[in-house]
PDB file of C-alpha atoms in Angstrom:
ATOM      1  CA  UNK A 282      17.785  11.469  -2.442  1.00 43.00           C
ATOM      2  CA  UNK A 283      17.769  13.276   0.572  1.00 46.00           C
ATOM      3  CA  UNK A 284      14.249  15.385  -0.603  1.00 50.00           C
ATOM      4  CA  UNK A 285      12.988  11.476  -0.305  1.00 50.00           C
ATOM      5  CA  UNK A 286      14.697  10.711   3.792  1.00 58.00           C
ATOM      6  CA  UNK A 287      13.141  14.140   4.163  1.00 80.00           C
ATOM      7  CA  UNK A 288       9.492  13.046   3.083  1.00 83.00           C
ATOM      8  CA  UNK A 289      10.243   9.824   5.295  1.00 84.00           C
ATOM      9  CA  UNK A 290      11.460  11.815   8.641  1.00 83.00           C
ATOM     10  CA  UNK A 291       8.270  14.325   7.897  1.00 82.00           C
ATOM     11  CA  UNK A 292       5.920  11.679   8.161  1.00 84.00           C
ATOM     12  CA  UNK A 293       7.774   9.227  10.786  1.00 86.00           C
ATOM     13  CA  UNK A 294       7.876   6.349   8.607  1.00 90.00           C
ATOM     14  CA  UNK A 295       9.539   3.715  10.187  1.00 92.00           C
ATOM     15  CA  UNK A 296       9.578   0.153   9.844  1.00 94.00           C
ATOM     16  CA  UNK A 297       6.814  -1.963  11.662  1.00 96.00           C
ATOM     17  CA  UNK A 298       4.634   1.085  10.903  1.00 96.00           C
ATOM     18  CA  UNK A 299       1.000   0.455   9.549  1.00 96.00           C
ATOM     19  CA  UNK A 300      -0.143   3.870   7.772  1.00 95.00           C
ATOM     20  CA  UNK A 301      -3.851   4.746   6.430  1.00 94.00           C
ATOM     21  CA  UNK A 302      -4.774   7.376   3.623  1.00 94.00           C
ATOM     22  CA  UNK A 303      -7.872   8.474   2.947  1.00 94.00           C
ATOM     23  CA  UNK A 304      -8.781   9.974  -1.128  1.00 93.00           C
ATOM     24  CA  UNK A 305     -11.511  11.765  -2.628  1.00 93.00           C
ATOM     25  CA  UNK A 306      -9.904  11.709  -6.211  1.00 92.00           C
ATOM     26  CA  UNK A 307      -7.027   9.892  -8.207  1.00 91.00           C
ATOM     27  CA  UNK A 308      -5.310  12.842  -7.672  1.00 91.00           C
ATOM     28  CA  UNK A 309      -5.397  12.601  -4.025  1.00 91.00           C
ATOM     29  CA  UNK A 310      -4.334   8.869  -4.140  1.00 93.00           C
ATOM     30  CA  UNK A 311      -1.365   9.659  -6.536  1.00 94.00           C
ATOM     31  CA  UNK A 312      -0.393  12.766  -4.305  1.00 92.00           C
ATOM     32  CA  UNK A 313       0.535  10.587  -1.099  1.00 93.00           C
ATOM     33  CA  UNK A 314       1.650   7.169  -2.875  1.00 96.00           C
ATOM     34  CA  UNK A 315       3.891   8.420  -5.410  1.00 96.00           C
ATOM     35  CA  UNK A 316       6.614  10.102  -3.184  1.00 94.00           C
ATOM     36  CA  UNK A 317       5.655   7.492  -0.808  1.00 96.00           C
ATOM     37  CA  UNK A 318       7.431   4.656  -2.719  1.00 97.00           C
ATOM     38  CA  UNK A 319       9.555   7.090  -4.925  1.00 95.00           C
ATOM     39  CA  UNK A 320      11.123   7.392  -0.712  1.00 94.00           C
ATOM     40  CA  UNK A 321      11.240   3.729  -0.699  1.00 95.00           C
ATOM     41  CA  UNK A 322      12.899   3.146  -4.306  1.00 95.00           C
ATOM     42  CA  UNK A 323      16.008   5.633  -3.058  1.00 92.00           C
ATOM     43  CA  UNK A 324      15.875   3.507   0.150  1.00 92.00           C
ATOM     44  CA  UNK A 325      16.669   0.187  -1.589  1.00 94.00           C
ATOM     45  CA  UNK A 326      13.466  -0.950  -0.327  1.00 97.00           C
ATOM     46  CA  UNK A 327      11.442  -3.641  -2.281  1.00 98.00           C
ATOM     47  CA  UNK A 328       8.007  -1.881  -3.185  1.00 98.00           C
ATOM     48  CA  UNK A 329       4.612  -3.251  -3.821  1.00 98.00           C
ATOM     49  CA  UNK A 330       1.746  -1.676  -4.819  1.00 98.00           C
ATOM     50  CA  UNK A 331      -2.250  -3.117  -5.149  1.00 98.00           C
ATOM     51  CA  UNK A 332      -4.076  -0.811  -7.157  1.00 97.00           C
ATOM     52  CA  UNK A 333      -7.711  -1.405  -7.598  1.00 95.00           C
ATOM     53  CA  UNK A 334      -9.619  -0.815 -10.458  1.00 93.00           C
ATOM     54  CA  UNK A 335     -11.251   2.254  -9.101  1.00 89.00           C
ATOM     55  CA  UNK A 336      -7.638   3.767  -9.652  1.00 90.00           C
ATOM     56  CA  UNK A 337      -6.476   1.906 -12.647  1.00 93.00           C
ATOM     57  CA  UNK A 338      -3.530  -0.384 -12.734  1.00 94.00           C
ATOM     58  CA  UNK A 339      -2.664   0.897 -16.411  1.00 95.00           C
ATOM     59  CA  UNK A 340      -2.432   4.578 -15.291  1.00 95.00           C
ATOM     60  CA  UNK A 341      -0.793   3.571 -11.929  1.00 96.00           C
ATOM     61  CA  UNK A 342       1.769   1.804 -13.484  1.00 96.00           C
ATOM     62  CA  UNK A 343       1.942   5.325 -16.286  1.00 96.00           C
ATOM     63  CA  UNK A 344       2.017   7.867 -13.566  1.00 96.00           C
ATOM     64  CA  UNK A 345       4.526   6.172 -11.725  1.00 97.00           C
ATOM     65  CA  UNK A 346       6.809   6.037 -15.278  1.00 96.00           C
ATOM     66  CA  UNK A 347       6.024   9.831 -15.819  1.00 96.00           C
ATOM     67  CA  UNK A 348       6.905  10.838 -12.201  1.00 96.00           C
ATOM     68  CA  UNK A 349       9.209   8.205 -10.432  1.00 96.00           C
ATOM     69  CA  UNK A 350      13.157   8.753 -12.357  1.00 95.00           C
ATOM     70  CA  UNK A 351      14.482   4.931 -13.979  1.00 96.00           C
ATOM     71  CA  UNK A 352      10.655   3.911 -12.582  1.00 96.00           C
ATOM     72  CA  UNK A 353      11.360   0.749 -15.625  1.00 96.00           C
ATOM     73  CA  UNK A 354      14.502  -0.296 -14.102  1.00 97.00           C
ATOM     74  CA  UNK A 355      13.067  -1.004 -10.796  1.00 98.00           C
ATOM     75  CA  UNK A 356      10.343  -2.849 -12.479  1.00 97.00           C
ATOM     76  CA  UNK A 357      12.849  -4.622 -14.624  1.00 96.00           C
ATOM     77  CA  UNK A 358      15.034  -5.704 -10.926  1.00 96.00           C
ATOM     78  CA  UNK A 359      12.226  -6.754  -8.967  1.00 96.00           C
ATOM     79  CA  UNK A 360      12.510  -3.865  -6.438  1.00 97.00           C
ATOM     80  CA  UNK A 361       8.806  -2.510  -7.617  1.00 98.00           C
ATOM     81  CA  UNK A 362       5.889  -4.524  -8.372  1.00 98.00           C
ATOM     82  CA  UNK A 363       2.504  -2.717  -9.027  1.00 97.00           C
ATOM     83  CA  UNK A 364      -0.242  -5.730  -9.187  1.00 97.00           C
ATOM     84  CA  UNK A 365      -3.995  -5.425  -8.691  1.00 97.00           C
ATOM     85  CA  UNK A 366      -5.467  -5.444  -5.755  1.00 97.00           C
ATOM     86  CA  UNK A 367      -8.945  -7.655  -6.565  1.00 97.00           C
ATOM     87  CA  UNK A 368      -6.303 -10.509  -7.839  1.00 97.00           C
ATOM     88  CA  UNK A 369      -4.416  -9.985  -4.734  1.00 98.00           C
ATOM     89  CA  UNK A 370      -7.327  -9.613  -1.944  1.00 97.00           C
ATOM     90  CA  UNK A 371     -10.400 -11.593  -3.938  1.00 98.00           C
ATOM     91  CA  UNK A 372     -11.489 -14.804  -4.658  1.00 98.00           C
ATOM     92  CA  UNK A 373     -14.691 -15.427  -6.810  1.00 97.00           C
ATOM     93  CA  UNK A 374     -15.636 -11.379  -6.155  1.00 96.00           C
ATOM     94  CA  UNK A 375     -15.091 -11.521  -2.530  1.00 97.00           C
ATOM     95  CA  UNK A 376     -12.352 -10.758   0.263  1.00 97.00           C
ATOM     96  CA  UNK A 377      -9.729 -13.841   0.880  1.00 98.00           C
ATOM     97  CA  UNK A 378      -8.194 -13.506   4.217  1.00 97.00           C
ATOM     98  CA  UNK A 379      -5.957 -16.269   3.661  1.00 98.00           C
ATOM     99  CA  UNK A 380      -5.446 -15.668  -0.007  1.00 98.00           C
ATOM    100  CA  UNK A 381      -4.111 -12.090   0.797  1.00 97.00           C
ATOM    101  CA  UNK A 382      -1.846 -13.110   3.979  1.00 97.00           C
ATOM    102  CA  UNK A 383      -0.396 -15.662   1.749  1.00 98.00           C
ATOM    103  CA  UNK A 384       0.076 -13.757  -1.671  1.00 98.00           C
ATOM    104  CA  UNK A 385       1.915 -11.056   1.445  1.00 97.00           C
ATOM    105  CA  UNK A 386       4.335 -13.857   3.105  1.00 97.00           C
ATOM    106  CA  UNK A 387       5.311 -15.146  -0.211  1.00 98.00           C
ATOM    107  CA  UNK A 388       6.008 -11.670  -1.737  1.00 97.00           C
ATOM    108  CA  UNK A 389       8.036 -11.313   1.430  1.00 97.00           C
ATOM    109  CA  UNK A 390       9.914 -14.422   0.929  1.00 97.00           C
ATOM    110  CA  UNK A 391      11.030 -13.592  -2.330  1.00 97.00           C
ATOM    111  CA  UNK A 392      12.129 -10.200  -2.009  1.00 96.00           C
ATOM    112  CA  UNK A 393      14.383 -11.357   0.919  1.00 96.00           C
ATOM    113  CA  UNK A 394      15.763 -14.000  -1.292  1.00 96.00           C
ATOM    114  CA  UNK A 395      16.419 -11.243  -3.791  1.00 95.00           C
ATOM    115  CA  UNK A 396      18.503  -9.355  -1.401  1.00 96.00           C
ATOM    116  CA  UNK A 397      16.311  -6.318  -0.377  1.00 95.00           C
ATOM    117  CA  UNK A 398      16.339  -5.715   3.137  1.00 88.00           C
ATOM    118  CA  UNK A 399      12.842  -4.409   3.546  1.00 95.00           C
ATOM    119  CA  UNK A 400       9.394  -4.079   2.272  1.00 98.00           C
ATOM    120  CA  UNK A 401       7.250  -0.872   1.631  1.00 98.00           C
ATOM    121  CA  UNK A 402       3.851  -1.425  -0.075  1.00 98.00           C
ATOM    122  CA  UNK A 403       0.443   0.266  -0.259  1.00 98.00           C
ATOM    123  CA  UNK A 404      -3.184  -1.611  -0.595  1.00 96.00           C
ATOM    124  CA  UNK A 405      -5.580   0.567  -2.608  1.00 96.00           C
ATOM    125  CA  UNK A 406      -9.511  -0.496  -0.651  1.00 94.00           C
ATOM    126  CA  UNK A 407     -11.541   1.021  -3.704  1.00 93.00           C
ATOM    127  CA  UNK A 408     -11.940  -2.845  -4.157  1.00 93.00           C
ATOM    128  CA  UNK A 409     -13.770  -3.193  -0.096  1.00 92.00           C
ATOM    129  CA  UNK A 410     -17.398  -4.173  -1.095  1.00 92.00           C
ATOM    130  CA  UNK A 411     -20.034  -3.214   1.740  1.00 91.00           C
ATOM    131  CA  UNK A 412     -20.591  -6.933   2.437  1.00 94.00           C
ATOM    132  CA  UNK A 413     -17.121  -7.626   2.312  1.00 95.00           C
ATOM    133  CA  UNK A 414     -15.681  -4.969   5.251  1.00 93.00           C
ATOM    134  CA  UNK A 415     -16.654  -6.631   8.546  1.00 94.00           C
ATOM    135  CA  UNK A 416     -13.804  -9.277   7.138  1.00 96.00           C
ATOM    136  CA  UNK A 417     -11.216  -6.652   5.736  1.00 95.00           C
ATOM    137  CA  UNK A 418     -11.276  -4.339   8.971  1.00 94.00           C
ATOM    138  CA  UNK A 419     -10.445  -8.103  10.894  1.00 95.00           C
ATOM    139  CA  UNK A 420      -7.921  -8.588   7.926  1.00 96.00           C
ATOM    140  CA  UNK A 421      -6.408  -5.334   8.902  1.00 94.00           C
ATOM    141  CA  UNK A 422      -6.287  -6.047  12.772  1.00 94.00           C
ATOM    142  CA  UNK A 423      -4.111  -9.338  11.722  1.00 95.00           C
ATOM    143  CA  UNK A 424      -2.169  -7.693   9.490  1.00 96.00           C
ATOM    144  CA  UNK A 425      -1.285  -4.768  11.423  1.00 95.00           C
ATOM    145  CA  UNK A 426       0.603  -7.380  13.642  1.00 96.00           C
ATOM    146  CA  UNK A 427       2.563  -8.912  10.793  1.00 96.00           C
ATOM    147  CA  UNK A 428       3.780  -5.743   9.640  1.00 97.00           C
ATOM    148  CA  UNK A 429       5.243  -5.107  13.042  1.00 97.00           C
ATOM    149  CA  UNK A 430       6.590  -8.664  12.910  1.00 97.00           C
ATOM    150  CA  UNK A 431       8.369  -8.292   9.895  1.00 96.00           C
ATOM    151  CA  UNK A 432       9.568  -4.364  10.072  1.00 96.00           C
ATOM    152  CA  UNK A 433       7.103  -3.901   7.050  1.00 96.00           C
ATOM    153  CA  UNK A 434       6.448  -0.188   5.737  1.00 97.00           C
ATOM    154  CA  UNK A 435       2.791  -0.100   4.618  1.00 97.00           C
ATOM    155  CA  UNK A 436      -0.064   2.277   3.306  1.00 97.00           C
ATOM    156  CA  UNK A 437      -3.592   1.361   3.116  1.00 96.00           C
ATOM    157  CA  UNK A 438      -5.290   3.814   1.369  1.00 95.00           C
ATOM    158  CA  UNK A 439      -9.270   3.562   1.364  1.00 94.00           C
ATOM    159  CA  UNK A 440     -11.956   5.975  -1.098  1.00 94.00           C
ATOM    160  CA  UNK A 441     -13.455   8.478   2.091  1.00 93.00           C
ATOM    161  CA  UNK A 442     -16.346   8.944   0.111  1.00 92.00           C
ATOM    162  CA  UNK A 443     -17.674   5.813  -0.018  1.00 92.00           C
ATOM    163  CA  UNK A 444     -16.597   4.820   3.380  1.00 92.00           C
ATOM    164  CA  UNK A 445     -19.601   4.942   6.202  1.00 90.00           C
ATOM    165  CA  UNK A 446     -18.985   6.737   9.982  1.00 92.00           C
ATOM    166  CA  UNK A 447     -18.385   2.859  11.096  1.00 91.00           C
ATOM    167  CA  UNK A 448     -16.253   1.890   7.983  1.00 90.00           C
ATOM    168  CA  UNK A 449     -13.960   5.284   8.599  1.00 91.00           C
ATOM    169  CA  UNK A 450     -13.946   4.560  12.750  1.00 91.00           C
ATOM    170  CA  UNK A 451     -12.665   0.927  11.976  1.00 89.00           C
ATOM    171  CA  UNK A 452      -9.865   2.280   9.592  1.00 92.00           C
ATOM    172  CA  UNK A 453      -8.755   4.741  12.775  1.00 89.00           C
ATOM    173  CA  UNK A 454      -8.880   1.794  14.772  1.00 89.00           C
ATOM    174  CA  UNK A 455      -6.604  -0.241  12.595  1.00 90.00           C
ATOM    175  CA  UNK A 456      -4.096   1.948  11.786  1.00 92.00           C
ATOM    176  CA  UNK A 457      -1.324   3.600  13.592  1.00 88.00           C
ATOM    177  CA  UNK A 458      -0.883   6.780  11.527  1.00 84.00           C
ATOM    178  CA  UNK A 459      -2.356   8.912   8.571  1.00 89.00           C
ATOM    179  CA  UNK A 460      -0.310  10.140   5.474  1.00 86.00           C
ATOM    180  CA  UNK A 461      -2.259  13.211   4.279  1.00 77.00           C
ATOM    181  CA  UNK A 462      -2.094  14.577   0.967  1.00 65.00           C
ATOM    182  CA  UNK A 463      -3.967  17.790  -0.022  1.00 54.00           C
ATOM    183  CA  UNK A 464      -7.046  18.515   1.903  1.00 43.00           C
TER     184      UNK A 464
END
């Protein structure tokens, strides 16, 4: 437990704190989010994460088993939900701004009714269409202020390769700090 308040202190995550990662690979994305909720888990935090397809809900939810200790029994209690993120963020193949703040206020709702004290989660953007990211960077402006609101942990984590200059400028922009896993 205390390797996991280590990897929290390292990285100054506190609540009301809206984090960005960038990823060139799966195994860049896994690097960062695994012992980023694995921290959460030992912190009794309620944990939610989107996972697009580009990453793979199936071997999300695997990796996690193989590398997070009891990862079933916080499935089983609530405390971790891994869901995908084009059900989450999409609506007929494109971004839903109020679909997604609503899917987040609910979640929040019902983890507070469960008894956890705060929320940690992580939005994968392999899911961000080209036509769709003029709306998800204002999405992420929004949110940014909710998170703060509520004492929220979060993660937005975003495929560098396929982001443009502007694309990569407007994550900066909406974010207040970078996790980094191997560069």
């Amino acid at each position: 437990m205390a390797e996991q308040k280590n990897f929290d202190i390292l990285h100054g995550i506190l609540p009301g704190k809206h984090f960005y990662q960038f990823y060139k690979s799966s195994d860049d994305f896994f690097y960062v989010m695994i012992p980023f909720f694995q921290a959460g888990l030992e912190n009794k935090e309620a944990c939610l994460w989107l996972v697009s397809e580009k990453n793979g809900l199936d071997f999300a939810c695997a990796t996690a088993e193989a590398m997070i200790p009891g990862f079933s029994s916080y499935v089983s209690t609530g405390q971790f939900q891994i869901s995908s993120a084009e059900e989450w963020y999409l609506t007929n193949g494109s971004f839903d701004e109020a679909k997604a703040i609503q899917n987040v206020e609910e979640h929040l709702a019902k983890i507070q009714k469960q008894g956890f004290g705060r929320l940690r989660g992580a939005g994968d953007g392999g899911f961000v269409s080209r036509k769709d990211w003029p709306l998800v960077e204002v999405y992420e402006k929004k949110i940014s202020l909710w998170i703060k609101a509520n004492s929220i942990v979060c993660l937005c984590a975003y495929p560098i390769l396929e982001c443009t200059p502007s694309q990569t400028r407007g994550i900066l922009g909406c974010h207040e700090d970078v996790l980094v896993g191997k560069i």
